PDB file of C-alpha atoms in Angstrom:
ATOM      1  CA  GLU A1408       0.158  -0.001   0.091  1.00 63.00           C
ATOM      2  CA  ASN A1409       2.573   2.447  -0.982  1.00 70.00           C
ATOM      3  CA  GLU A1410       0.833   5.732  -2.014  1.00 73.00           C
ATOM      4  CA  ASN A1411       3.514   6.730  -4.799  1.00 76.00           C
ATOM      5  CA  HIS A1412       2.707   3.320  -6.636  1.00 77.00           C
ATOM      6  CA  CYS A1413      -0.665   2.345  -5.876  1.00 80.00           C
ATOM      7  CA  ASP A1414      -4.027   4.295  -5.725  1.00 82.00           C
ATOM      8  CA  PHE A1415      -5.797   1.725  -3.732  1.00 83.00           C
ATOM      9  CA  LYS A1416      -5.728   3.434  -0.252  1.00 83.00           C
ATOM     10  CA  HIS A1417      -7.417   6.455  -1.914  1.00 83.00           C
ATOM     11  CA  LEU A1418      -9.983   4.424  -4.066  1.00 85.00           C
ATOM     12  CA  ARG A1419     -10.945   2.434  -0.888  1.00 85.00           C
ATOM     13  CA  GLU A1420     -11.495   5.767   1.144  1.00 86.00           C
ATOM     14  CA  MET A1421     -13.300   7.219  -1.392  1.00 85.00           C
ATOM     15  CA  LEU A1422     -15.789   4.271  -1.712  1.00 85.00           C
ATOM     16  CA  ILE A1423     -16.443   3.837   1.860  1.00 86.00           C
ATOM     17  CA  ARG A1424     -17.242   7.883   2.323  1.00 83.00           C
ATOM     18  CA  THR A1425     -19.545   7.705  -0.577  1.00 82.00           C
ATOM     19  CA  ASN A1426     -21.307   4.618   0.550  1.00 86.00           C
ATOM     20  CA  MET A1427     -21.357   5.814   3.989  1.00 85.00           C
ATOM     21  CA  GLU A1428     -23.076   8.924   3.203  1.00 82.00           C
ATOM     22  CA  ASP A1429     -25.901   6.441   0.990  1.00 84.00           C
ATOM     23  CA  LEU A1430     -26.020   4.305   4.355  1.00 83.00           C
ATOM     24  CA  ARG A1431     -26.769   7.558   6.273  1.00 84.00           C
ATOM     25  CA  GLU A1432     -29.327   8.905   3.865  1.00 83.00           C
ATOM     26  CA  GLN A1433     -31.105   5.322   3.515  1.00 83.00           C
ATOM     27  CA  THR A1434     -31.332   5.216   7.053  1.00 82.00           C
ATOM     28  CA  GLN A1435     -32.625   8.465   7.689  1.00 81.00           C
ATOM     29  CA  ILE A1436     -35.052   8.332   4.943  1.00 82.00           C
ATOM     30  CA  LYS A1437     -36.457   4.721   5.103  1.00 84.00           C
ATOM     31  CA  HIS A1438     -35.874   3.186   8.402  1.00 82.00           C
ATOM     32  CA  TYR A1439     -36.185   5.787  10.634  1.00 84.00           C
ATOM     33  CA  GLU A1440     -39.342   7.379   8.849  1.00 82.00           C
ATOM     34  CA  LEU A1441     -40.626   3.837   8.714  1.00 84.00           C
ATOM     35  CA  TYR A1442     -40.017   3.570  12.550  1.00 87.00           C
ATOM     36  CA  ARG A1443     -41.203   6.958  13.290  1.00 84.00           C
ATOM     37  CA  MET A1444     -44.638   6.247  11.320  1.00 83.00           C
ATOM     38  CA  GLU A1445     -45.169   2.785  13.049  1.00 86.00           C
ATOM     39  CA  ARG A1446     -44.562   4.607  16.567  1.00 86.00           C
ATOM     40  CA  LEU A1447     -46.899   7.180  15.914  1.00 79.00           C
ATOM     41  CA  LYS A1448     -49.511   4.711  14.586  1.00 81.00           C
ATOM     42  CA  GLN A1449     -49.022   2.644  17.755  1.00 82.00           C
ATOM     43  CA  MET A1450     -49.565   5.772  19.754  1.00 76.00           C
ATOM     44  CA  GLY A1451     -53.103   6.780  17.632  1.00 71.00           C
ATOM     45  CA  PHE A1452     -51.663   9.291  15.475  1.00 69.00           C
ATOM     46  CA  THR A1453     -52.818   8.953  11.980  1.00 67.00           C
ATOM     47  CA  GLU A1454     -51.426  10.271   8.520  1.00 63.00           C
ATOM     48  CA  SER A1455     -54.237  12.743   7.324  1.00 55.00           C
ATOM     49  CA  SER A1456     -52.334  13.983   4.024  1.00 43.00           C
ATOM     50  CA  ALA A1457     -48.803  14.380   2.916  1.00 43.00           C
ATOM     51  CA  GLY A1458     -48.515  18.185   3.428  1.00 45.00           C
ATOM     52  CA  GLY A1459     -50.990  18.395   6.604  1.00 45.00           C
ATOM     53  CA  GLY A1460     -49.253  15.715   8.924  1.00 48.00           C
ATOM     54  CA  SER A1461     -47.935  18.178  11.178  1.00 53.00           C
ATOM     55  CA  SER A1462     -51.250  19.940  11.758  1.00 56.00           C
ATOM     56  CA  SER A1463     -53.203  16.212  12.605  1.00 66.00           C
ATOM     57  CA  PHE A1464     -50.123  15.544  14.763  1.00 70.00           C
ATOM     58  CA  ALA A1465     -50.675  18.745  16.905  1.00 73.00           C
ATOM     59  CA  GLU A1466     -54.592  18.329  16.770  1.00 78.00           C
ATOM     60  CA  THR A1467     -54.147  14.875  17.903  1.00 75.00           C
ATOM     61  CA  TYR A1468     -51.934  15.920  20.530  1.00 79.00           C
ATOM     62  CA  THR A1469     -54.071  18.325  22.065  1.00 84.00           C
ATOM     63  CA  LEU A1470     -57.187  15.904  21.804  1.00 85.00           C
ATOM     64  CA  ARG A1471     -55.325  13.258  23.414  1.00 84.00           C
ATOM     65  CA  ARG A1472     -53.911  15.638  26.077  1.00 89.00           C
ATOM     66  CA  GLU A1473     -57.430  16.850  26.915  1.00 93.00           C
ATOM     67  CA  SER A1474     -58.684  13.478  27.180  1.00 92.00           C
ATOM     68  CA  HIS A1475     -55.900  12.244  29.377  1.00 92.00           C
ATOM     69  CA  LEU A1476     -56.375  15.356  31.579  1.00 95.00           C
ATOM     70  CA  LYS A1477     -60.333  14.545  31.810  1.00 96.00           C
ATOM     71  CA  SER A1478     -59.484  10.978  32.940  1.00 95.00           C
ATOM     72  CA  LEU A1479     -56.783  12.062  35.305  1.00 96.00           C
ATOM     73  CA  GLN A1480     -59.383  14.671  36.769  1.00 96.00           C
ATOM     74  CA  GLY A1481     -62.113  11.823  36.728  1.00 96.00           C
ATOM     75  CA  ARG A1482     -59.752   9.282  38.769  1.00 96.00           C
ATOM     76  CA  GLU A1483     -58.677  12.252  41.087  1.00 96.00           C
ATOM     77  CA  GLU A1484     -62.443  12.906  41.977  1.00 96.00           C
ATOM     78  CA  GLU A1485     -63.206   9.253  42.292  1.00 96.00           C
ATOM     79  CA  MET A1486     -60.315   8.766  44.548  1.00 96.00           C
ATOM     80  CA  ARG A1487     -61.159  11.914  46.764  1.00 97.00           C
ATOM     81  CA  GLN A1488     -64.930  10.255  46.884  1.00 97.00           C
ATOM     82  CA  LYS A1489     -63.138   7.022  48.170  1.00 97.00           C
ATOM     83  CA  PHE A1490     -61.091   8.840  50.768  1.00 97.00           C
ATOM     84  CA  VAL A1491     -64.022  10.828  51.933  1.00 97.00           C
ATOM     85  CA  LEU A1492     -65.857   7.719  52.199  1.00 97.00           C
ATOM     86  CA  ARG A1493     -63.666   6.157  54.162  1.00 97.00           C
ATOM     87  CA  VAL A1494     -63.025   8.898  56.162  1.00 97.00           C
ATOM     88  CA  LYS A1495     -66.868   8.794  57.061  1.00 97.00           C
ATOM     89  CA  GLU A1496     -66.757   5.167  57.848  1.00 97.00           C
ATOM     90  CA  LYS A1497     -63.789   5.580  60.225  1.00 97.00           C
ATOM     91  CA  GLU A1498     -65.286   8.413  61.884  1.00 97.00           C
ATOM     92  CA  ALA A1499     -68.931   6.513  62.599  1.00 96.00           C
ATOM     93  CA  GLU A1500     -66.785   3.423  63.731  1.00 96.00           C
ATOM     94  CA  LEU A1501     -64.607   5.908  66.358  1.00 96.00           C
ATOM     95  CA  LYS A1502     -67.924   7.513  67.545  1.00 96.00           C
ATOM     96  CA  GLU A1503     -69.703   4.130  67.968  1.00 96.00           C
ATOM     97  CA  SER A1504     -66.586   2.699  69.833  1.00 96.00           C
ATOM     98  CA  GLU A1505     -66.745   6.173  71.979  1.00 96.00           C
ATOM     99  CA  ARG A1506     -70.615   5.465  72.801  1.00 96.00           C
ATOM    100  CA  GLU A1507     -69.565   1.603  73.899  1.00 96.00           C
ATOM    101  CA  LEU A1508     -66.849   2.953  76.094  1.00 96.00           C
ATOM    102  CA  HIS A1509     -68.994   5.629  77.612  1.00 96.00           C
ATOM    103  CA  SER A1510     -71.654   3.143  78.408  1.00 96.00           C
ATOM    104  CA  ARG A1511     -69.343   0.647  80.007  1.00 96.00           C
ATOM    105  CA  PHE A1512     -67.987   3.490  82.090  1.00 96.00           C
ATOM    106  CA  ASP A1513     -71.374   4.547  83.131  1.00 96.00           C
ATOM    107  CA  LYS A1514     -72.102   0.938  84.133  1.00 96.00           C
ATOM    108  CA  LEU A1515     -68.803   0.609  85.912  1.00 96.00           C
ATOM    109  CA  LYS A1516     -69.438   3.638  87.539  1.00 96.00           C
ATOM    110  CA  ALA A1517     -72.903   2.459  88.625  1.00 96.00           C
ATOM    111  CA  THR A1518     -71.449  -0.842  89.990  1.00 96.00           C
ATOM    112  CA  VAL A1519     -68.986   1.013  91.871  1.00 96.00           C
ATOM    113  CA  ALA A1520     -71.363   3.116  93.419  1.00 96.00           C
ATOM    114  CA  GLU A1521     -73.705   0.375  94.325  1.00 96.00           C
ATOM    115  CA  GLU A1522     -70.740  -1.569  96.131  1.00 96.00           C
ATOM    116  CA  LYS A1523     -69.679   1.436  97.790  1.00 96.00           C
ATOM    117  CA  ARG A1524     -73.051   2.037  99.030  1.00 96.00           C
ATOM    118  CA  MET A1525     -73.144  -1.819 100.144  1.00 96.00           C
ATOM    119  CA  VAL A1526     -69.622  -1.444 102.001  1.00 96.00           C
ATOM    120  CA  GLU A1527     -70.930   1.700 103.642  1.00 96.00           C
ATOM    121  CA  GLU A1528     -74.199  -0.204 104.852  1.00 96.00           C
ATOM    122  CA  GLN A1529     -71.998  -3.021 105.854  1.00 96.00           C
ATOM    123  CA  ARG A1530     -69.888  -0.921 107.961  1.00 96.00           C
ATOM    124  CA  ARG A1531     -72.453   0.855 109.670  1.00 96.00           C
ATOM    125  CA  THR A1532     -74.084  -2.496 110.177  1.00 96.00           C
ATOM    126  CA  LEU A1533     -70.811  -3.746 111.457  1.00 96.00           C
ATOM    127  CA  GLU A1534     -70.401  -0.588 113.836  1.00 96.00           C
ATOM    128  CA  GLU A1535     -73.650  -0.775 115.232  1.00 96.00           C
ATOM    129  CA  GLU A1536     -72.903  -4.654 116.027  1.00 96.00           C
ATOM    130  CA  ILE A1537     -69.788  -3.609 117.738  1.00 96.00           C
ATOM    131  CA  ALA A1538     -71.556  -0.780 119.643  1.00 95.00           C
ATOM    132  CA  GLU A1539     -74.156  -3.313 120.881  1.00 95.00           C
ATOM    133  CA  PHE A1540     -71.470  -5.869 121.593  1.00 95.00           C
ATOM    134  CA  GLN A1541     -69.783  -3.325 123.461  1.00 95.00           C
ATOM    135  CA  ARG A1542     -73.003  -2.468 125.280  1.00 94.00           C
ATOM    136  CA  ARG A1543     -73.442  -6.102 126.113  1.00 93.00           C
ATOM    137  CA  LYS A1544     -70.118  -6.625 127.410  1.00 92.00           C
ATOM    138  CA  SER A1545     -70.305  -3.604 129.830  1.00 93.00           C
ATOM    139  CA  GLN A1546     -73.916  -4.848 130.919  1.00 91.00           C
ATOM    140  CA  TYR A1547     -72.524  -8.453 131.400  1.00 90.00           C
ATOM    141  CA  GLU A1548     -69.291  -6.979 133.272  1.00 90.00           C
ATOM    142  CA  ASN A1549     -71.844  -4.963 135.423  1.00 90.00           C
ATOM    143  CA  GLU A1550     -74.068  -7.928 136.126  1.00 88.00           C
ATOM    144  CA  LYS A1551     -71.116 -10.024 136.932  1.00 85.00           C
ATOM    145  CA  MET A1552     -69.516  -7.596 139.383  1.00 87.00           C
ATOM    146  CA  ASN A1553     -72.919  -7.285 140.950  1.00 85.00           C
ATOM    147  CA  SER A1554     -73.964 -10.918 140.998  1.00 77.00           C
ATOM    148  CA  GLY A1555     -70.325 -12.051 141.888  1.00 60.00           C
ATOM    149  CA  HIS A1556     -70.869 -11.355 145.093  1.00 57.00           C
ATOM    150  CA  ASN A1557     -73.929 -13.446 145.233  1.00 54.00           C
ATOM    151  CA  THR A1558     -72.189 -16.444 143.633  1.00 51.00           C
ATOM    152  CA  LEU A1559     -69.357 -16.443 145.998  1.00 49.00           C
ATOM    153  CA  THR A1560     -72.040 -16.899 148.949  1.00 51.00           C
ATOM    154  CA  LEU A1561     -73.878 -19.158 147.075  1.00 50.00           C
ATOM    155  CA  GLY A1562     -70.717 -21.196 146.485  1.00 51.00           C
ATOM    156  CA  LYS A1563     -69.994 -21.064 150.129  1.00 51.00           C
ATOM    157  CA  LEU A1564     -73.245 -22.181 150.920  1.00 52.00           C
ATOM    158  CA  GLY A1565     -73.339 -24.873 148.565  1.00 52.00           C
ATOM    159  CA  LYS A1566     -70.158 -26.266 150.180  1.00 51.00           C
ATOM    160  CA  LYS A1567     -72.058 -26.436 153.456  1.00 48.00           C
ATOM    161  CA  LYS A1568     -73.615 -29.658 153.912  1.00 47.00           C
TER     162      LYS A1568
END
């Protein structure tokens, strides 16, 4: 490949440059445009005419955007309604459990009050019994003291035979 004797190197570079340019053009014209058209068809864009392709693209884009925004708003509203419904259900559950707690509290309060009344009554009865016992005890001791002299004499009398 001596450039002084052979033009093969220059010829090869020229052919590669020329064919490379053809390859770029063919790729741009055929393959990329076909790919682009297929992708646009998949996305829902159609080709109305050769010259009016950009206007249909813009119209289709705006229509699809508007429909997408409407569907998003619809979903958002639906989600908001579901959220509000769930919040209301939860509030109802909480209010019901609060009512149950209040009723249980009131029942327990009434039970404690009844037990307290019974304990007070038992305490009062017990105090009365203690007072009665103390009174009887003192009465018994007084009787024992008074009758203790008589029993001694009776005891001495009883030993006399």
